PDB file of C-alpha atoms and ligand atoms in Angstrom:
ATOM      1  CA  MET A1231      40.004  -2.387 -71.142  1.00 45.00           C
ATOM      2  CA  THR A1232      37.743  -4.276 -73.500  1.00 48.00           C
ATOM      3  CA  MET A1233      35.034  -6.246 -71.853  1.00 52.00           C
ATOM      4  CA  LYS A1234      34.658  -9.785 -73.148  1.00 51.00           C
ATOM      5  CA  LYS A1235      31.010 -10.604 -73.700  1.00 54.00           C
ATOM      6  CA  LEU A1236      29.697 -13.772 -72.052  1.00 55.00           C
ATOM      7  CA  SER A1237      28.484 -15.088 -75.370  1.00 59.00           C
ATOM      8  CA  ASN A1238      32.032 -15.040 -76.734  1.00 72.00           C
ATOM      9  CA  ILE A1239      33.198 -17.656 -74.307  1.00 82.00           C
ATOM     10  CA  LYS A1240      33.443 -21.054 -75.942  1.00 91.00           C
ATOM     11  CA  PRO A1241      31.336 -23.528 -73.959  1.00 93.00           C
ATOM     12  CA  LYS A1242      33.290 -26.342 -72.375  1.00 93.00           C
ATOM     13  CA  LYS A1243      31.929 -29.831 -72.878  1.00 91.00           C
ATOM     14  CA  SER A1244      34.047 -31.066 -70.007  1.00 92.00           C
ATOM     15  CA  LEU A1245      32.047 -28.843 -67.643  1.00 95.00           C
ATOM     16  CA  GLY A1246      28.681 -29.859 -69.071  1.00 92.00           C
ATOM     17  CA  GLN A1247      28.071 -26.378 -70.413  1.00 95.00           C
ATOM     18  CA  ASN A1248      24.721 -26.376 -72.180  1.00 96.00           C
ATOM     19  CA  PHE A1249      23.063 -23.089 -71.405  1.00 96.00           C
ATOM     20  CA  LEU A1250      19.276 -22.897 -71.091  1.00 96.00           C
ATOM     21  CA  ILE A1251      17.889 -20.318 -73.489  1.00 96.00           C
ATOM     22  CA  ASN A1252      14.185 -21.235 -73.438  1.00 97.00           C
ATOM     23  CA  GLN A1253      12.477 -18.579 -71.290  1.00 97.00           C
ATOM     24  CA  GLY A1254       9.421 -20.767 -70.736  1.00 98.00           C
ATOM     25  CA  ILE A1255      11.582 -23.518 -69.270  1.00 98.00           C
ATOM     26  CA  LEU A1256      13.484 -21.071 -67.067  1.00 98.00           C
ATOM     27  CA  ASP A1257      10.116 -19.834 -65.751  1.00 98.00           C
ATOM     28  CA  LYS A1258       8.971 -23.393 -65.208  1.00 98.00           C
ATOM     29  CA  ILE A1259      12.037 -24.172 -63.081  1.00 98.00           C
ATOM     30  CA  ILE A1260      11.402 -21.090 -60.964  1.00 98.00           C
ATOM     31  CA  GLY A1261       7.685 -21.885 -60.683  1.00 98.00           C
ATOM     32  CA  THR A1262       8.441 -25.479 -59.670  1.00 98.00           C
ATOM     33  CA  ALA A1263      10.753 -24.241 -56.930  1.00 98.00           C
ATOM     34  CA  GLU A1264       8.058 -21.760 -55.824  1.00 98.00           C
ATOM     35  CA  VAL A1265      10.728 -19.122 -55.420  1.00 98.00           C
ATOM     36  CA  GLY A1266       9.536 -16.174 -53.372  1.00 97.00           C
ATOM     37  CA  PRO A1267      10.830 -13.133 -51.495  1.00 97.00           C
ATOM     38  CA  GLU A1268      11.642 -15.179 -48.380  1.00 96.00           C
ATOM     39  CA  ASP A1269      13.930 -17.612 -50.170  1.00 97.00           C
ATOM     40  CA  THR A1270      17.657 -18.065 -49.993  1.00 97.00           C
ATOM     41  CA  VAL A1271      18.719 -20.053 -53.034  1.00 98.00           C
ATOM     42  CA  VAL A1272      21.957 -21.877 -53.731  1.00 98.00           C
ATOM     43  CA  GLU A1273      22.320 -22.051 -57.495  1.00 98.00           C
ATOM     44  CA  ILE A1274      24.607 -24.669 -59.013  1.00 98.00           C
ATOM     45  CA  GLY A1275      26.487 -23.594 -62.146  1.00 98.00           C
ATOM     46  CA  PRO A1276      25.054 -20.169 -63.069  1.00 98.00           C
ATOM     47  CA  GLY A1277      26.945 -20.310 -66.361  1.00 97.00           C
ATOM     48  CA  THR A1278      26.026 -17.213 -68.308  1.00 95.00           C
ATOM     49  CA  GLY A1279      23.458 -16.217 -65.695  1.00 97.00           C
ATOM     50  CA  ASN A1280      20.190 -16.951 -67.523  1.00 96.00           C
ATOM     51  CA  LEU A1281      18.539 -18.711 -64.617  1.00 98.00           C
ATOM     52  CA  THR A1282      20.339 -16.519 -62.099  1.00 98.00           C
ATOM     53  CA  ARG A1283      18.777 -13.386 -63.589  1.00 98.00           C
ATOM     54  CA  LYS A1284      15.257 -14.729 -63.149  1.00 98.00           C
ATOM     55  CA  LEU A1285      16.042 -16.049 -59.684  1.00 98.00           C
ATOM     56  CA  SER A1286      17.331 -12.663 -58.630  1.00 98.00           C
ATOM     57  CA  GLU A1287      13.985 -11.103 -59.544  1.00 98.00           C
ATOM     58  CA  LYS A1288      12.075 -13.483 -57.254  1.00 98.00           C
ATOM     59  CA  ALA A1289      14.273 -14.623 -54.381  1.00 98.00           C
ATOM     60  CA  LYS A1290      15.592 -12.813 -51.351  1.00 97.00           C
ATOM     61  CA  ARG A1291      19.149 -13.800 -52.117  1.00 96.00           C
ATOM     62  CA  ILE A1292      21.091 -16.164 -54.328  1.00 97.00           C
ATOM     63  CA  ILE A1293      24.457 -17.748 -53.767  1.00 97.00           C
ATOM     64  CA  ALA A1294      25.591 -18.958 -57.180  1.00 98.00           C
ATOM     65  CA  VAL A1295      28.533 -21.348 -57.312  1.00 98.00           C
ATOM     66  CA  GLU A1296      30.370 -21.607 -60.641  1.00 98.00           C
ATOM     67  CA  LYS A1297      33.450 -23.716 -61.336  1.00 98.00           C
ATOM     68  CA  ASP A1298      34.555 -22.126 -64.610  1.00 97.00           C
ATOM     69  CA  ARG A1299      36.873 -19.248 -63.778  1.00 96.00           C
ATOM     70  CA  ARG A1300      36.376 -17.734 -67.255  1.00 95.00           C
ATOM     71  CA  LEU A1301      32.755 -16.944 -66.361  1.00 96.00           C
ATOM     72  CA  ILE A1302      33.322 -15.491 -62.907  1.00 97.00           C
ATOM     73  CA  GLU A1303      34.388 -11.957 -63.707  1.00 95.00           C
ATOM     74  CA  GLU A1304      31.538 -11.379 -66.113  1.00 95.00           C
ATOM     75  CA  LEU A1305      29.004 -12.898 -63.756  1.00 97.00           C
ATOM     76  CA  LYS A1306      30.273 -10.622 -61.001  1.00 97.00           C
ATOM     77  CA  ASP A1307      29.903  -7.636 -63.312  1.00 97.00           C
ATOM     78  CA  LYS A1308      26.447  -8.685 -64.360  1.00 96.00           C
ATOM     79  CA  PHE A1309      25.199  -9.125 -60.804  1.00 98.00           C
ATOM     80  CA  HIS A1310      27.127  -6.293 -59.251  1.00 96.00           C
ATOM     81  CA  ASN A1311      25.065  -4.551 -56.560  1.00 94.00           C
ATOM     82  CA  SER A1312      22.326  -7.145 -56.557  1.00 97.00           C
ATOM     83  CA  ASN A1313      21.023  -9.907 -54.314  1.00 97.00           C
ATOM     84  CA  VAL A1314      23.283 -12.414 -56.107  1.00 98.00           C
ATOM     85  CA  LYS A1315      26.598 -13.502 -54.652  1.00 97.00           C
ATOM     86  CA  ILE A1316      28.844 -15.157 -57.220  1.00 97.00           C
ATOM     87  CA  VAL A1317      31.236 -17.716 -55.764  1.00 97.00           C
ATOM     88  CA  GLU A1318      33.981 -19.476 -57.679  1.00 97.00           C
ATOM     89  CA  GLY A1319      34.213 -23.118 -56.682  1.00 97.00           C
ATOM     90  CA  ASP A1320      33.471 -26.760 -57.247  1.00 98.00           C
ATOM     91  CA  ILE A1321      30.092 -27.551 -55.764  1.00 97.00           C
ATOM     92  CA  LEU A1322      31.208 -31.097 -54.962  1.00 98.00           C
ATOM     93  CA  LYS A1323      34.154 -29.926 -52.901  1.00 97.00           C
ATOM     94  CA  LEU A1324      32.871 -26.730 -51.383  1.00 95.00           C
ATOM     95  CA  ASP A1325      32.408 -26.428 -47.631  1.00 94.00           C
ATOM     96  CA  ILE A1326      28.816 -25.253 -47.666  1.00 93.00           C
ATOM     97  CA  LYS A1327      28.708 -24.301 -43.998  1.00 91.00           C
ATOM     98  CA  LYS A1328      31.738 -22.079 -44.441  1.00 92.00           C
ATOM     99  CA  LEU A1329      30.171 -20.569 -47.517  1.00 93.00           C
ATOM    100  CA  PHE A1330      27.067 -19.617 -45.560  1.00 92.00           C
ATOM    101  CA  GLU A1331      29.236 -18.188 -42.777  1.00 91.00           C
ATOM    102  CA  ASN A1332      31.196 -16.132 -45.285  1.00 89.00           C
ATOM    103  CA  CYS A1333      27.899 -14.732 -46.505  1.00 88.00           C
ATOM    104  CA  LYS A1334      27.042 -13.946 -42.879  1.00 88.00           C
ATOM    105  CA  LEU A1335      24.148 -16.365 -43.030  1.00 89.00           C
ATOM    106  CA  LYS A1336      23.030 -18.749 -40.368  1.00 87.00           C
ATOM    107  CA  ILE A1337      21.425 -21.533 -42.314  1.00 86.00           C
ATOM    108  CA  GLU A1338      19.392 -24.098 -40.418  1.00 83.00           C
ATOM    109  CA  ASN A1339      17.804 -27.198 -41.802  1.00 81.00           C
ATOM    110  CA  CYS A1340      15.079 -26.446 -44.355  1.00 79.00           C
ATOM    111  CA  ASP A1341      16.039 -22.820 -44.603  1.00 92.00           C
ATOM    112  CA  TYR A1342      17.210 -22.659 -48.208  1.00 96.00           C
ATOM    113  CA  LYS A1343      16.524 -24.071 -51.667  1.00 98.00           C
ATOM    114  CA  VAL A1344      18.916 -25.673 -54.148  1.00 98.00           C
ATOM    115  CA  ILE A1345      18.310 -24.957 -57.816  1.00 98.00           C
ATOM    116  CA  GLY A1346      20.309 -25.546 -60.952  1.00 98.00           C
ATOM    117  CA  ASN A1347      20.716 -26.696 -64.477  1.00 96.00           C
ATOM    118  CA  ILE A1348      23.614 -28.873 -63.443  1.00 95.00           C
ATOM    119  CA  PRO A1349      26.273 -30.634 -65.513  1.00 93.00           C
ATOM    120  CA  TYR A1350      24.662 -34.010 -65.965  1.00 93.00           C
ATOM    121  CA  TYR A1351      27.623 -36.203 -65.139  1.00 95.00           C
ATOM    122  CA  ILE A1352      27.695 -34.898 -61.554  1.00 97.00           C
ATOM    123  CA  THR A1353      24.010 -35.686 -60.833  1.00 97.00           C
ATOM    124  CA  SER A1354      24.301 -38.666 -58.487  1.00 97.00           C
ATOM    125  CA  ASN A1355      27.481 -37.409 -56.894  1.00 97.00           C
ATOM    126  CA  PHE A1356      25.912 -34.030 -56.312  1.00 98.00           C
ATOM    127  CA  LEU A1357      22.756 -35.468 -54.759  1.00 98.00           C
ATOM    128  CA  ARG A1358      24.838 -37.649 -52.442  1.00 97.00           C
ATOM    129  CA  THR A1359      26.848 -34.576 -51.418  1.00 97.00           C
ATOM    130  CA  VAL A1360      23.711 -32.577 -50.622  1.00 97.00           C
ATOM    131  CA  PHE A1361      22.026 -35.387 -48.696  1.00 96.00           C
ATOM    132  CA  GLU A1362      25.071 -36.433 -46.713  1.00 95.00           C
ATOM    133  CA  LYS A1363      27.078 -33.279 -46.170  1.00 94.00           C
ATOM    134  CA  TRP A1364      24.797 -30.252 -46.396  1.00 95.00           C
ATOM    135  CA  PRO A1365      22.215 -28.891 -43.974  1.00 94.00           C
ATOM    136  CA  LYS A1366      18.893 -30.237 -45.219  1.00 94.00           C
ATOM    137  CA  PRO A1367      17.470 -27.995 -47.979  1.00 96.00           C
ATOM    138  CA  LYS A1368      13.777 -27.159 -48.071  1.00 96.00           C
ATOM    139  CA  LEU A1369      13.571 -28.132 -51.721  1.00 98.00           C
ATOM    140  CA  ILE A1370      15.818 -29.157 -54.624  1.00 98.00           C
ATOM    141  CA  VAL A1371      14.873 -28.415 -58.243  1.00 98.00           C
ATOM    142  CA  LEU A1372      17.246 -29.534 -60.987  1.00 98.00           C
ATOM    143  CA  THR A1373      17.341 -30.150 -64.687  1.00 98.00           C
ATOM    144  CA  VAL A1374      19.010 -33.471 -65.298  1.00 97.00           C
ATOM    145  CA  GLN A1375      19.275 -35.973 -68.121  1.00 97.00           C
ATOM    146  CA  LYS A1376      15.827 -37.428 -68.868  1.00 98.00           C
ATOM    147  CA  GLU A1377      16.886 -41.053 -68.385  1.00 97.00           C
ATOM    148  CA  VAL A1378      18.566 -40.251 -65.082  1.00 98.00           C
ATOM    149  CA  ALA A1379      15.414 -38.476 -63.872  1.00 98.00           C
ATOM    150  CA  GLN A1380      13.405 -41.561 -64.792  1.00 98.00           C
ATOM    151  CA  ARG A1381      15.810 -43.805 -62.880  1.00 98.00           C
ATOM    152  CA  ILE A1382      15.596 -41.518 -59.845  1.00 98.00           C
ATOM    153  CA  VAL A1383      11.771 -41.635 -59.648  1.00 98.00           C
ATOM    154  CA  ALA A1384      11.546 -45.359 -60.479  1.00 98.00           C
ATOM    155  CA  LYS A1385       8.996 -47.553 -58.695  1.00 97.00           C
ATOM    156  CA  PRO A1386       8.775 -51.343 -58.360  1.00 96.00           C
ATOM    157  CA  PRO A1387       9.393 -53.448 -60.461  1.00 96.00           C
ATOM    158  CA  HIS A1388      11.997 -51.053 -61.887  1.00 96.00           C
ATOM    159  CA  MET A1389      13.833 -50.017 -58.746  1.00 97.00           C
ATOM    160  CA  ASN A1390      17.582 -49.461 -58.862  1.00 97.00           C
ATOM    161  CA  LEU A1391      20.288 -48.309 -56.487  1.00 97.00           C
ATOM    162  CA  LEU A1392      20.089 -44.651 -57.548  1.00 97.00           C
ATOM    163  CA  ALA A1393      16.308 -44.574 -56.982  1.00 98.00           C
ATOM    164  CA  LEU A1394      16.672 -46.185 -53.574  1.00 98.00           C
ATOM    165  CA  SER A1395      19.476 -43.840 -52.552  1.00 97.00           C
ATOM    166  CA  VAL A1396      17.507 -40.735 -53.511  1.00 98.00           C
ATOM    167  CA  GLN A1397      14.167 -42.021 -52.217  1.00 97.00           C
ATOM    168  CA  PHE A1398      15.785 -42.919 -48.892  1.00 97.00           C
ATOM    169  CA  TYR A1399      16.380 -39.222 -48.299  1.00 97.00           C
ATOM    170  CA  SER A1400      13.572 -37.600 -50.262  1.00 97.00           C
ATOM    171  CA  SER A1401      10.474 -37.738 -52.449  1.00 97.00           C
ATOM    172  CA  PRO A1402      11.418 -37.005 -56.074  1.00 98.00           C
ATOM    173  CA  THR A1403       8.988 -36.219 -58.906  1.00 98.00           C
ATOM    174  CA  ILE A1404       9.450 -35.378 -62.585  1.00 98.00           C
ATOM    175  CA  ILE A1405       7.732 -32.084 -63.359  1.00 98.00           C
ATOM    176  CA  GLY A1406       8.252 -32.076 -67.100  1.00 98.00           C
ATOM    177  CA  TYR A1407      10.585 -32.824 -69.968  1.00 98.00           C
ATOM    178  CA  VAL A1408      12.859 -30.375 -71.760  1.00 98.00           C
ATOM    179  CA  SER A1409      13.887 -30.930 -75.344  1.00 96.00           C
ATOM    180  CA  LYS A1410      17.467 -30.574 -76.560  1.00 97.00           C
ATOM    181  CA  GLY A1411      16.573 -27.450 -78.526  1.00 97.00           C
ATOM    182  CA  SER A1412      16.055 -25.461 -75.312  1.00 97.00           C
ATOM    183  CA  PHE A1413      19.827 -25.396 -74.782  1.00 97.00           C
ATOM    184  CA  ARG A1414      22.825 -23.841 -76.505  1.00 95.00           C
ATOM    185  CA  PRO A1415      24.945 -25.585 -77.546  1.00 95.00           C
ATOM    186  CA  ILE A1416      22.363 -28.285 -78.247  1.00 96.00           C
ATOM    187  CA  PRO A1417      23.171 -31.355 -76.135  1.00 95.00           C
ATOM    188  CA  LYS A1418      22.942 -34.989 -77.253  1.00 94.00           C
ATOM    189  CA  VAL A1419      20.314 -35.936 -74.675  1.00 95.00           C
ATOM    190  CA  ASP A1420      16.890 -34.748 -73.593  1.00 96.00           C
ATOM    191  CA  SER A1421      16.364 -33.396 -70.101  1.00 98.00           C
ATOM    192  CA  ALA A1422      13.814 -33.355 -67.318  1.00 98.00           C
ATOM    193  CA  ILE A1423      12.979 -30.964 -64.514  1.00 98.00           C
ATOM    194  CA  ILE A1424      13.001 -32.866 -61.269  1.00 98.00           C
ATOM    195  CA  ARG A1425      11.581 -31.716 -57.929  1.00 98.00           C
ATOM    196  CA  ILE A1426      13.069 -33.324 -54.850  1.00 98.00           C
ATOM    197  CA  VAL A1427      11.552 -32.797 -51.404  1.00 98.00           C
ATOM    198  CA  PRO A1428      13.892 -33.941 -48.621  1.00 96.00           C
ATOM    199  CA  LYS A1429      12.228 -36.023 -45.910  1.00 95.00           C
ATOM    200  CA  LYS A1430      11.833 -34.315 -42.567  1.00 89.00           C
ATOM    201  CA  ASP A1431      13.066 -37.232 -40.466  1.00 84.00           C
ATOM    202  CA  MET A1432      15.597 -39.837 -41.381  1.00 77.00           C
ATOM    203  CA  PRO A1433      13.651 -43.010 -40.831  1.00 70.00           C
ATOM    204  CA  THR A1434      16.271 -45.602 -40.048  1.00 77.00           C
ATOM    205  CA  ASP A1435      19.878 -46.669 -39.673  1.00 90.00           C
ATOM    206  CA  LYS A1436      21.470 -45.220 -42.804  1.00 94.00           C
ATOM    207  CA  ASP A1437      24.628 -47.333 -42.934  1.00 95.00           C
ATOM    208  CA  LEU A1438      22.673 -50.532 -42.493  1.00 94.00           C
ATOM    209  CA  PHE A1439      20.127 -49.500 -45.145  1.00 96.00           C
ATOM    210  CA  PHE A1440      22.870 -48.930 -47.707  1.00 96.00           C
ATOM    211  CA  LYS A1441      24.623 -52.143 -46.750  1.00 95.00           C
ATOM    212  CA  ILE A1442      21.401 -54.097 -47.299  1.00 95.00           C
ATOM    213  CA  ILE A1443      20.436 -52.538 -50.634  1.00 96.00           C
ATOM    214  CA  LYS A1444      23.962 -53.037 -51.966  1.00 95.00           C
ATOM    215  CA  ALA A1445      23.842 -56.673 -50.915  1.00 94.00           C
ATOM    216  CA  GLY A1446      20.388 -57.000 -52.490  1.00 94.00           C
ATOM    217  CA  PHE A1447      21.553 -55.655 -55.836  1.00 95.00           C
ATOM    218  CA  SER A1448      24.845 -57.538 -55.904  1.00 91.00           C
ATOM    219  CA  GLY A1449      25.791 -60.602 -57.883  1.00 75.00           C
ATOM    220  CA  LYS A1450      24.198 -62.415 -60.742  1.00 70.00           C
ATOM    221  CA  ARG A1451      21.813 -64.594 -58.798  1.00 74.00           C
ATOM    222  CA  LYS A1452      19.636 -61.725 -57.844  1.00 87.00           C
ATOM    223  CA  GLN A1453      16.840 -63.501 -56.033  1.00 93.00           C
ATOM    224  CA  LEU A1454      16.690 -61.935 -52.605  1.00 94.00           C
ATOM    225  CA  LYS A1455      16.968 -65.283 -50.835  1.00 93.00           C
ATOM    226  CA  ASN A1456      20.396 -65.677 -52.466  1.00 92.00           C
ATOM    227  CA  THR A1457      21.819 -62.176 -52.186  1.00 92.00           C
ATOM    228  CA  LEU A1458      20.660 -61.334 -48.669  1.00 92.00           C
ATOM    229  CA  VAL A1459      22.372 -64.397 -47.217  1.00 89.00           C
ATOM    230  CA  ARG A1460      25.358 -62.079 -46.847  1.00 86.00           C
ATOM    231  CA  ILE A1461      23.407 -60.111 -44.287  1.00 87.00           C
ATOM    232  CA  PHE A1462      21.595 -62.905 -42.501  1.00 85.00           C
ATOM    233  CA  ALA A1463      23.500 -65.906 -41.284  1.00 81.00           C
ATOM    234  CA  SER A1464      21.753 -68.569 -43.352  1.00 89.00           C
ATOM    235  CA  LYS A1465      19.391 -69.048 -46.251  1.00 91.00           C
ATOM    236  CA  GLU A1466      16.755 -70.411 -43.866  1.00 93.00           C
ATOM    237  CA  LYS A1467      16.931 -67.293 -41.754  1.00 90.00           C
ATOM    238  CA  THR A1468      16.801 -65.088 -44.866  1.00 91.00           C
ATOM    239  CA  VAL A1469      13.707 -66.831 -46.159  1.00 94.00           C
ATOM    240  CA  GLU A1470      12.101 -66.654 -42.731  1.00 92.00           C
ATOM    241  CA  ILE A1471      12.662 -62.915 -42.437  1.00 90.00           C
ATOM    242  CA  LEU A1472      11.476 -62.174 -45.972  1.00 92.00           C
ATOM    243  CA  ASN A1473       8.335 -64.209 -45.321  1.00 93.00           C
ATOM    244  CA  GLU A1474       7.750 -62.286 -42.127  1.00 91.00           C
ATOM    245  CA  LEU A1475       7.823 -59.076 -44.198  1.00 89.00           C
ATOM    246  CA  ARG A1476       5.491 -60.670 -46.779  1.00 91.00           C
ATOM    247  CA  VAL A1477       8.206 -60.384 -49.405  1.00 92.00           C
ATOM    248  CA  ASN A1478       8.506 -63.356 -51.717  1.00 94.00           C
ATOM    249  CA  PRO A1479      12.053 -64.732 -51.176  1.00 94.00           C
ATOM    250  CA  ASP A1480      12.251 -65.498 -54.907  1.00 95.00           C
ATOM    251  CA  SER A1481      11.634 -61.869 -55.864  1.00 94.00           C
ATOM    252  CA  ARG A1482      14.360 -59.685 -57.300  1.00 95.00           C
ATOM    253  CA  PRO A1483      15.603 -56.433 -55.773  1.00 96.00           C
ATOM    254  CA  GLU A1484      13.997 -54.336 -58.554  1.00 96.00           C
ATOM    255  CA  GLU A1485      10.596 -55.415 -57.269  1.00 95.00           C
ATOM    256  CA  LEU A1486      10.923 -53.982 -53.760  1.00 95.00           C
ATOM    257  CA  SER A1487       9.862 -50.464 -52.828  1.00 95.00           C
ATOM    258  CA  VAL A1488      11.928 -48.191 -50.629  1.00 95.00           C
ATOM    259  CA  GLU A1489       9.404 -48.879 -47.840  1.00 93.00           C
ATOM    260  CA  SER A1490      10.122 -52.613 -47.986  1.00 94.00           C
ATOM    261  CA  TRP A1491      13.867 -52.023 -47.754  1.00 95.00           C
ATOM    262  CA  LEU A1492      13.275 -49.687 -44.818  1.00 94.00           C
ATOM    263  CA  LYS A1493      11.184 -52.324 -43.061  1.00 92.00           C
ATOM    264  CA  LEU A1494      13.906 -54.865 -43.691  1.00 92.00           C
ATOM    265  CA  THR A1495      16.456 -52.503 -42.193  1.00 92.00           C
ATOM    266  CA  THR A1496      14.366 -51.867 -39.107  1.00 90.00           C
ATOM    267  CA  LEU A1497      13.789 -55.566 -38.635  1.00 87.00           C
ATOM    268  CA  ILE A1498      17.476 -56.383 -38.817  1.00 83.00           C
ATOM    269  CA  SER A1499      18.584 -53.555 -36.573  1.00 81.00           C
ATOM    270  CA  THR A1500      16.111 -54.583 -33.887  1.00 77.00           C
ATOM    271  CA  SER A1501      16.619 -58.346 -34.116  1.00 71.00           C
TER     272      SER A1501
HETATM  273  N1  SAH B2594      22.535 -22.579 -65.285  1.00 84.83           N
HETATM  274  C1  SAH B2594      23.088 -22.186 -66.553  1.00 84.83           C
HETATM  275  C2  SAH B2594      24.286 -23.055 -66.969  1.00 84.83           C
HETATM  276  C3  SAH B2594      24.098 -24.526 -67.035  1.00 84.83           C
HETATM  277  S1  SAH B2594      25.464 -25.380 -67.695  1.00 84.83           S
HETATM  278  C4  SAH B2594      21.993 -22.172 -67.607  1.00 84.83           C
HETATM  279  O1  SAH B2594      20.983 -22.853 -67.414  1.00 84.83           O
HETATM  280  O2  SAH B2594      22.131 -21.516 -68.627  1.00 84.83           O
HETATM  281  C5  SAH B2594      26.213 -26.043 -66.240  1.00 84.83           C
HETATM  282  C6  SAH B2594      27.079 -25.045 -65.486  1.00 84.83           C
HETATM  283  O3  SAH B2594      27.675 -25.692 -64.352  1.00 84.83           O
HETATM  284  C7  SAH B2594      28.230 -24.488 -66.296  1.00 84.83           C
HETATM  285  O4  SAH B2594      28.285 -23.106 -66.157  1.00 84.83           O
HETATM  286  C8  SAH B2594      29.481 -25.155 -65.698  1.00 84.83           C
HETATM  287  O5  SAH B2594      30.662 -24.386 -65.823  1.00 84.83           O
HETATM  288  C9  SAH B2594      29.058 -25.325 -64.262  1.00 84.83           C
HETATM  289  N2  SAH B2594      29.761 -26.391 -63.527  1.00 84.83           N
HETATM  290  C10 SAH B2594      30.262 -27.560 -64.019  1.00 84.83           C
HETATM  291  N3  SAH B2594      30.768 -28.316 -63.022  1.00 84.83           N
HETATM  292  C11 SAH B2594      30.600 -27.613 -61.878  1.00 84.83           C
HETATM  293  C12 SAH B2594      30.938 -27.855 -60.518  1.00 84.83           C
HETATM  294  N4  SAH B2594      31.538 -28.990 -60.132  1.00 84.83           N
HETATM  295  N5  SAH B2594      30.641 -26.905 -59.591  1.00 84.83           N
HETATM  296  C13 SAH B2594      30.013 -25.760 -59.957  1.00 84.83           C
HETATM  297  N6  SAH B2594      29.671 -25.479 -61.230  1.00 84.83           N
HETATM  298  C14 SAH B2594      29.958 -26.388 -62.183  1.00 84.83           C
END
């Protein structure tokens, strides 16, 4: 049987396949995640195994989930008899608890790290999946599209729904930028390494928080006194509550920090 080399497989655009070839960047990802001999790591999209190889030298064990069947056999060969378990699957659909059970692992909150150079179009979907469906990871380190990273870490007056959604669950920071040339094939966009630390305690009523931020960002007349009427019975009441929080009722949702939205949520749920 002739063994097909990984490099002979034609990368699929539809799966966001841009493989990281810059060793310095691979090291930076691993350094950012502070991977050590105690760590269990879930890697998203091992691809040709560049990051996986380095992870396997540092971590206790790696569970690497890859959607592209063409890559699976070779990855399994490559990491045969190692601390890497290659799993074929779609990370957005996978039952993570079952996966841990299958690996005979009992994973508690904050007991594992999530690392990956992910396909960029799944970024927000993937983060939502982790935050809402998975046991809480200790740390998440991803390479994502530069502009998306910047939206995720946004502060007032540039807040947006993605930033608020991620910052509700975690504290994200950009660690550094990665130029297109670090990947093969070379992508159209630049990238960033992002470090996301999940919050220990969920501060407030999640459903209400999301209902309020969606109301706040809805419609064309985006002054808070106009959009939040949907939540409060009347404009008078809305203005009164915003004043109580020392938020100018004329301000726009981009100007409010996650803390202000959290305060608003607490106020509504207790009033
Ligand atoms: N980590 C590798 C590959 C990055 S490319 C490297 O840095 O070189 C992104 C990888 O994610 C590809 O291998 C692609 O097949 C895989 N992928 C795409 N969608 C996926 C999904 N939904 N679940 C798991 N893996 C996925």
